[in-house]
Short mmCIF file of C-alpha atoms in Angstrom, two decimals:
data_model
loop_
_atom_site.label_atom_id
_atom_site.label_comp_id
_atom_site.label_asym_id
_atom_site.label_seq_id
_atom_site.Cartn_x
_atom_site.Cartn_y
_atom_site.Cartn_z
CA UNK A 1 -1.73 -77.32 -26.98
CA UNK A 2 0.16 -74.21 -26.25
CA UNK A 3 0.70 -75.65 -22.75
CA UNK A 4 2.33 -78.68 -23.76
CA UNK A 5 4.77 -76.89 -26.34
CA UNK A 6 5.77 -74.51 -23.46
CA UNK A 7 6.33 -77.64 -21.32
CA UNK A 8 8.47 -79.35 -24.31
CA UNK A 9 10.44 -76.41 -24.89
CA UNK A 10 11.52 -76.33 -21.16
CA UNK A 11 11.91 -80.04 -21.31
CA UNK A 12 14.44 -79.38 -24.24
CA UNK A 13 16.32 -76.81 -22.10
CA UNK A 14 16.69 -79.17 -19.25
CA UNK A 15 17.54 -82.44 -21.08
CA UNK A 16 19.70 -81.21 -23.98
CA UNK A 17 22.53 -79.26 -21.99
CA UNK A 18 23.02 -82.07 -19.62
CA UNK A 19 23.33 -84.55 -22.11
CA UNK A 20 25.78 -82.67 -24.14
CA UNK A 21 27.77 -82.01 -20.75
CA UNK A 22 27.73 -85.80 -20.18
CA UNK A 23 28.61 -86.45 -24.00
CA UNK A 24 31.62 -84.10 -23.79
CA UNK A 25 32.69 -85.11 -20.18
CA UNK A 26 31.24 -88.17 -19.04
CA UNK A 27 33.67 -87.98 -15.92
CA UNK A 28 31.48 -85.18 -14.90
CA UNK A 29 28.93 -87.62 -13.43
CA UNK A 30 31.59 -88.73 -11.06
CA UNK A 31 30.92 -85.71 -8.80
CA UNK A 32 27.33 -85.45 -9.57
CA UNK A 33 26.31 -89.00 -9.22
CA UNK A 34 29.42 -90.75 -7.62
CA UNK A 35 29.40 -92.72 -11.08
CA UNK A 36 32.62 -93.00 -12.98
CA UNK A 37 33.92 -94.48 -16.08
CA UNK A 38 36.50 -96.88 -15.50
CA UNK A 39 37.22 -98.13 -18.86
CA UNK A 40 36.68 -97.14 -22.49
CA UNK A 41 33.37 -99.43 -22.62
CA UNK A 42 32.23 -97.52 -19.22
CA UNK A 43 32.95 -94.31 -20.85
CA UNK A 44 31.19 -95.24 -24.25
CA UNK A 45 28.12 -96.46 -22.15
CA UNK A 46 28.19 -93.23 -20.10
CA UNK A 47 28.39 -91.22 -23.29
CA UNK A 48 25.42 -93.25 -24.81
CA UNK A 49 22.98 -93.44 -22.16
CA UNK A 50 23.80 -89.90 -20.55
CA UNK A 51 24.78 -88.27 -23.64
CA UNK A 52 22.72 -90.00 -26.23
CA UNK A 53 19.60 -90.94 -24.48
CA UNK A 54 19.20 -87.71 -22.83
CA UNK A 55 20.02 -85.69 -25.74
CA UNK A 56 17.71 -87.74 -28.06
CA UNK A 57 14.91 -86.97 -25.19
CA UNK A 58 15.93 -83.17 -25.46
CA UNK A 59 15.79 -82.85 -29.13
CA UNK A 60 12.32 -84.68 -29.33
CA UNK A 61 10.99 -82.32 -27.03
CA UNK A 62 12.62 -79.38 -29.11
CA UNK A 63 10.95 -80.94 -32.17
CA UNK A 64 7.53 -81.04 -30.38
CA UNK A 65 7.92 -77.43 -29.13
CA UNK A 66 8.43 -76.16 -32.49
CA UNK A 67 6.29 -78.34 -34.61
CA UNK A 68 2.80 -78.70 -33.38
CA UNK A 69 2.17 -81.66 -35.23
CA UNK A 70 4.78 -83.45 -33.19
CA UNK A 71 3.86 -82.21 -29.83
CA UNK A 72 1.64 -85.26 -29.02
CA UNK A 73 4.20 -87.82 -30.00
CA UNK A 74 6.87 -86.05 -28.05
CA UNK A 75 4.99 -85.72 -24.78
CA UNK A 76 4.23 -89.46 -25.08
CA UNK A 77 7.77 -90.50 -25.86
CA UNK A 78 8.81 -88.36 -22.97
CA UNK A 79 6.17 -89.53 -20.50
CA UNK A 80 6.97 -93.11 -21.32
CA UNK A 81 10.78 -92.79 -21.22
CA UNK A 82 10.65 -90.95 -17.84
CA UNK A 83 7.99 -93.39 -16.32
CA UNK A 84 10.48 -96.16 -17.11
CA UNK A 85 13.52 -94.15 -15.59
CA UNK A 86 11.70 -92.79 -12.67
CA UNK A 87 9.84 -96.09 -11.79
CA UNK A 88 13.15 -98.13 -12.24
CA UNK A 89 15.06 -95.48 -10.39
CA UNK A 90 12.87 -95.51 -7.46
CA UNK A 91 12.71 -99.34 -7.29
CA UNK A 92 16.57 -99.52 -7.50
CA UNK A 93 17.01 -96.88 -4.68
CA UNK A 94 14.57 -98.55 -2.44
CA UNK A 95 16.45 -101.78 -2.78
CA UNK A 96 19.79 -100.60 -2.26
CA UNK A 97 18.73 -97.62 -0.02
CA UNK A 98 20.24 -95.31 -2.39
CA UNK A 99 18.47 -91.86 -1.82
CA UNK A 100 21.33 -89.51 -2.67
CA UNK A 101 20.50 -85.85 -3.43
CA UNK A 102 21.33 -86.96 -7.08
CA UNK A 103 18.79 -89.66 -6.92
CA UNK A 104 16.21 -87.54 -5.34
CA UNK A 105 16.84 -84.70 -7.93
CA UNK A 106 16.54 -87.29 -10.79
CA UNK A 107 13.27 -88.67 -9.44
CA UNK A 108 11.77 -85.36 -9.03
CA UNK A 109 12.42 -84.55 -12.79
CA UNK A 110 11.61 -87.88 -13.87
CA UNK A 111 8.39 -88.57 -11.90
CA UNK A 112 7.44 -84.93 -12.08
CA UNK A 113 7.85 -85.21 -15.99
CA UNK A 114 5.33 -87.97 -15.86
CA UNK A 115 2.76 -86.15 -13.85
CA UNK A 116 2.76 -83.04 -16.08
CA UNK A 117 2.86 -84.89 -19.30
CA UNK A 118 -0.33 -86.56 -17.89
CA UNK A 119 -1.91 -83.34 -16.74
CA UNK A 120 -1.20 -81.86 -20.31
CA UNK A 121 -2.24 -84.65 -22.07
CA UNK A 122 -5.53 -84.59 -20.33
CA UNK A 123 -6.12 -80.98 -20.94
CA UNK A 124 -5.26 -81.10 -24.51
CA UNK A 125 -7.21 -84.20 -25.46
CA UNK A 126 -10.69 -84.10 -26.23
CA UNK A 127 -13.14 -86.35 -24.55
CA UNK A 128 -12.87 -90.05 -25.27
CA UNK A 129 -9.52 -89.41 -27.12
#
């Protein structure tokens, strides 16, 4: 389970700072993703989804990295959320022909996370578990 905890620690280092940046300055998404808050509701939504959701992923990954008893739960949650984000982003990009650099980078992180979670999970799981 050491590999899982190392991966979770690295995931925490990836997700948490980005979440803090988006929470503090949601307008920073304008340059990176061409996504801008145009109202107070839009600003709150960007803070919730990019700051809150990604921050929760980062903190969950950190908890799994620091507490071995939580590692499997953190891996599962990270894998499921990234599978949802990545598969939906891929479908949306295909529908709208929207394969920007930001989209490709996000896909690499999200779908790459799913692949690593599956590999680490298999390695750490006893046969039949």
